[in-house]
Short mmCIF file of C-alpha atoms and ligand atoms in Angstrom, two decimals:
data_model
loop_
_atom_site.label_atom_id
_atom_site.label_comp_id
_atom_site.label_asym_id
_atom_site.label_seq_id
_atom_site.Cartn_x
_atom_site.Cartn_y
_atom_site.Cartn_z
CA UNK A 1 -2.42 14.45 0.52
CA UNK A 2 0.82 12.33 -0.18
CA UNK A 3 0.06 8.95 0.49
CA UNK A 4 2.84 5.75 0.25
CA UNK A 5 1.43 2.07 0.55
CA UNK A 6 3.85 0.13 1.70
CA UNK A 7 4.22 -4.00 1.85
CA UNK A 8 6.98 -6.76 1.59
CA UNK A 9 8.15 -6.70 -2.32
CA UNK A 10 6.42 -3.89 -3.66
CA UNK A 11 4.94 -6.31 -6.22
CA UNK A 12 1.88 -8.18 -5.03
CA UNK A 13 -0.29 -5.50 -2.46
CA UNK A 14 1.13 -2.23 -2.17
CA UNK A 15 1.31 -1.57 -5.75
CA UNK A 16 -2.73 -2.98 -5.89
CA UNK A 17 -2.71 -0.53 -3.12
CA UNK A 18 -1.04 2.15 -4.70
CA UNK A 19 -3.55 1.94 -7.94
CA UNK A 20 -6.78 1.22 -6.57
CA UNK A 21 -6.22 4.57 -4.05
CA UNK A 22 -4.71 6.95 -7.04
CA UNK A 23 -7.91 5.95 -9.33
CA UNK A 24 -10.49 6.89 -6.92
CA UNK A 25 -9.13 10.35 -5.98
CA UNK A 26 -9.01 11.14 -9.53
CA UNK A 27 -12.51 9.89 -9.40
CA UNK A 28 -13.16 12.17 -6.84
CA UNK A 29 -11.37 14.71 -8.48
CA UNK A 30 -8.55 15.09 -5.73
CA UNK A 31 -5.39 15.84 -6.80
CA UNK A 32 -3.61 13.28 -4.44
CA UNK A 33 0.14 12.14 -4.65
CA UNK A 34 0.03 8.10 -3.74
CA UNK A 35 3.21 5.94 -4.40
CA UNK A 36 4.23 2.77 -2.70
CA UNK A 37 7.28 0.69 -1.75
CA UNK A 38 8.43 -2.64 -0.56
CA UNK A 39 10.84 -2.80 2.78
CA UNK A 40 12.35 -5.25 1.05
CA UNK A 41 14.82 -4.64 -2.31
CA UNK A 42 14.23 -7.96 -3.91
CA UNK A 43 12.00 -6.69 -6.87
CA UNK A 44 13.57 -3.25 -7.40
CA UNK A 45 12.70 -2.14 -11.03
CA UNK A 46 10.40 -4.42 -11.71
CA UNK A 47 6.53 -4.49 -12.63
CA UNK A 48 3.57 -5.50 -10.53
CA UNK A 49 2.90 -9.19 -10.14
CA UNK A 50 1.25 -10.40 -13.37
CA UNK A 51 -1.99 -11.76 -11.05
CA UNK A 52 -1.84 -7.99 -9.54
CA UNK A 53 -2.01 -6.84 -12.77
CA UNK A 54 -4.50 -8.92 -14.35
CA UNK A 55 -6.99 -8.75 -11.22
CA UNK A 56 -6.70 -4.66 -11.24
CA UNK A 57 -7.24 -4.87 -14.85
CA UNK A 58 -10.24 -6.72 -14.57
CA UNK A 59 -12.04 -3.85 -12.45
CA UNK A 60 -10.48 -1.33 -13.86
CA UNK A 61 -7.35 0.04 -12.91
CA UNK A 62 -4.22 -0.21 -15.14
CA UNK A 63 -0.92 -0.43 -12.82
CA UNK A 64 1.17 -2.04 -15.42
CA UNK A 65 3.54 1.20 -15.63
CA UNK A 66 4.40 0.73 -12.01
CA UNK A 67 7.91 -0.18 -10.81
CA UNK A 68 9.16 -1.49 -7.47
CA UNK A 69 11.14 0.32 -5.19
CA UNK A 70 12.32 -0.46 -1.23
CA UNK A 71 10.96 2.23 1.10
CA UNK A 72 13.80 4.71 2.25
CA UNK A 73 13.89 6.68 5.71
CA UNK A 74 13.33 9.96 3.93
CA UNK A 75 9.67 8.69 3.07
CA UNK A 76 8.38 9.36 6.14
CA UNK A 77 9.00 12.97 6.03
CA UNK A 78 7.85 13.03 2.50
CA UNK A 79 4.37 11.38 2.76
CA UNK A 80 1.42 12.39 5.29
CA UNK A 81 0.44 8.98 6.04
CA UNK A 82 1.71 5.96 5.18
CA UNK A 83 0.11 2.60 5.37
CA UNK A 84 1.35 -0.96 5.66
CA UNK A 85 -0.27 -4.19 4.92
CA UNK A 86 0.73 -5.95 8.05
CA UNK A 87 2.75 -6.32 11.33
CA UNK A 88 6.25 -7.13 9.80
CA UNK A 89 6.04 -4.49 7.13
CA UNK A 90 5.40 -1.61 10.17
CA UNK A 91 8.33 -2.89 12.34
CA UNK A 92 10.55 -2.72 8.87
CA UNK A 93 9.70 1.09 8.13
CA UNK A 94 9.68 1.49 11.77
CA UNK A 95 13.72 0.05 11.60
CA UNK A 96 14.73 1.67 8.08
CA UNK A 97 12.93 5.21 8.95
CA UNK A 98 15.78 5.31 12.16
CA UNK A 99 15.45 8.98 13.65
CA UNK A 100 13.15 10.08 10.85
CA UNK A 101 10.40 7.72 12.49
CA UNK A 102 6.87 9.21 13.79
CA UNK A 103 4.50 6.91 14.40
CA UNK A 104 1.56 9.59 13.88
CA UNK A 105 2.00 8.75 10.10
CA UNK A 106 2.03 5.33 10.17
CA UNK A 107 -1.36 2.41 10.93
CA UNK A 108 -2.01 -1.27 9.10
CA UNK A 109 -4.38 -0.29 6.17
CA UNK A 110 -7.03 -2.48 7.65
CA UNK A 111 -6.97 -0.61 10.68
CA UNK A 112 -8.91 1.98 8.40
CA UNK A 113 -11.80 -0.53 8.06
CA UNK A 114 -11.40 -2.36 11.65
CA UNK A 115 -10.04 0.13 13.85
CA UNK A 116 -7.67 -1.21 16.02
CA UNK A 117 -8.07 -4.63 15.27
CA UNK A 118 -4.40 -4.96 14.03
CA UNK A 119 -5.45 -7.26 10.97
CA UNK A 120 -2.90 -8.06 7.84
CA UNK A 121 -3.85 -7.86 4.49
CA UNK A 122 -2.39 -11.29 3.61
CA UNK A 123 0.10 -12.20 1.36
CA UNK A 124 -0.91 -13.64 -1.77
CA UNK A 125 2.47 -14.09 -3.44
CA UNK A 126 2.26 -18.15 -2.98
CA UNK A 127 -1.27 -18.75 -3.63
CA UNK A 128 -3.25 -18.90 -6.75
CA UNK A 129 -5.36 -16.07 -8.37
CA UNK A 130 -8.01 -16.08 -6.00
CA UNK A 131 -6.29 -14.75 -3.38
CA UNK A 132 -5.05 -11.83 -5.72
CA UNK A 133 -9.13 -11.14 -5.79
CA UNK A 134 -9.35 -10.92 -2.34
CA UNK A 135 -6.97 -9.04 -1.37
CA UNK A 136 -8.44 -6.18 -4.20
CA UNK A 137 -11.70 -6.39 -2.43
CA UNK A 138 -9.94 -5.92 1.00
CA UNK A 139 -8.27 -3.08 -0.30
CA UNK A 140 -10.60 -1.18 -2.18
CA UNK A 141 -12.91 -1.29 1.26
CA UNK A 142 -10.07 0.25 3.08
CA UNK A 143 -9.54 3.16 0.19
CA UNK A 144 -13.16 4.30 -0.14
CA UNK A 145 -12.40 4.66 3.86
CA UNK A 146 -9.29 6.95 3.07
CA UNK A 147 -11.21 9.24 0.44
CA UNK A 148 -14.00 9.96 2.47
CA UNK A 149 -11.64 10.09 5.64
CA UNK A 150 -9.54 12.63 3.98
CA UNK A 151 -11.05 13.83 1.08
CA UNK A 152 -12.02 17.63 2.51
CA UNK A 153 -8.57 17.89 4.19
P1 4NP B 201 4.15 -8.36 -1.63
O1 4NP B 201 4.37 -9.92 -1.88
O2 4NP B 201 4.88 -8.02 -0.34
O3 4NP B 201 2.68 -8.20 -1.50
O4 4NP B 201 4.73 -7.64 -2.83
C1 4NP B 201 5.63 -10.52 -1.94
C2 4NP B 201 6.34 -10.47 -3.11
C3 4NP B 201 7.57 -11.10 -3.18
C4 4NP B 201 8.08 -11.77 -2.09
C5 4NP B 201 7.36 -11.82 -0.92
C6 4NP B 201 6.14 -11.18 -0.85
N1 4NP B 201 9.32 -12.42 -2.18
O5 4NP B 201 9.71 -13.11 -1.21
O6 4NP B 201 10.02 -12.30 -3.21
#
């Protein structure tokens, strides 16, 4: 499985994303390919968000060695799926991915824990470190849905 996480910046929740998914398939002992992006390009090159950081560290997961990058149309042929944190970010990859688009690949991460239900894991960039914490737990729900969804594909 190639897997690509996708939000805003590529600092704050896809890279959370991107760690908290690529530590339990290791856990699992799948040898999974998960990377994420941001649709937009103003944090290219540049680590997680230091709450990101510090909240994954504290259960766990080391994503300091990550590095933002803006999701290009060629991603959606290289990844199975691809999921984004809310209804801006999927209209974005939906624009940028042009002719390459196929909506087959594409759902709201949450949609893995409330199907259909359309809900946005929100944006914690303005808030304080609490919201950092939920938006872990929100995630990690939604990736222990992917493994076992996918896990003996
Ligand atoms: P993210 O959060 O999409 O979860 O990485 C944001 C990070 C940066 C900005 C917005 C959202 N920004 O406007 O710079």
């Amino acid at each position: 499985m190639k897997i690509l996480m996708v939000c805003l910046g590529n600092i704050c929740r896809s890279p959370l994303a991107e760690g908290i998914l690529q530590h339990k398939a290791k856990q699992q002992g799948l040898n999974w390919l998960v990377d994420s992006a941001g649709t937009a390009n103003y944090h290219t090159n540049e680590p997680p968000h230091r709450l990101s950081q510090k909240v994954s560290k504290m259960n766990g997961i080391d994503i300091s060695h990550l590095s933002g990058r803006q999701f290009v149309k060629e991603d959606m042929n290289y990844f199975d799926k691809i999921y984004v944190m809310d209804e801006e970010n999927y209209a974005e990859v939906k624009r940028i991915s042009r002719n390459l688009w196929n909506e087959e690949k594409v759902d709201l991460l949450l949609n893995e824990l409330y199907p259909n239900e359309n809900r946005s894991v929100p944006d914690p960039w303005y808030g304080a470190e609490e919201g950092y914490h939920k938006v872990f737990a929100m995630i990690d729900k939604a990736c222990d849905v992917i493994i076992s969804k996918y896990a003996h594909q």
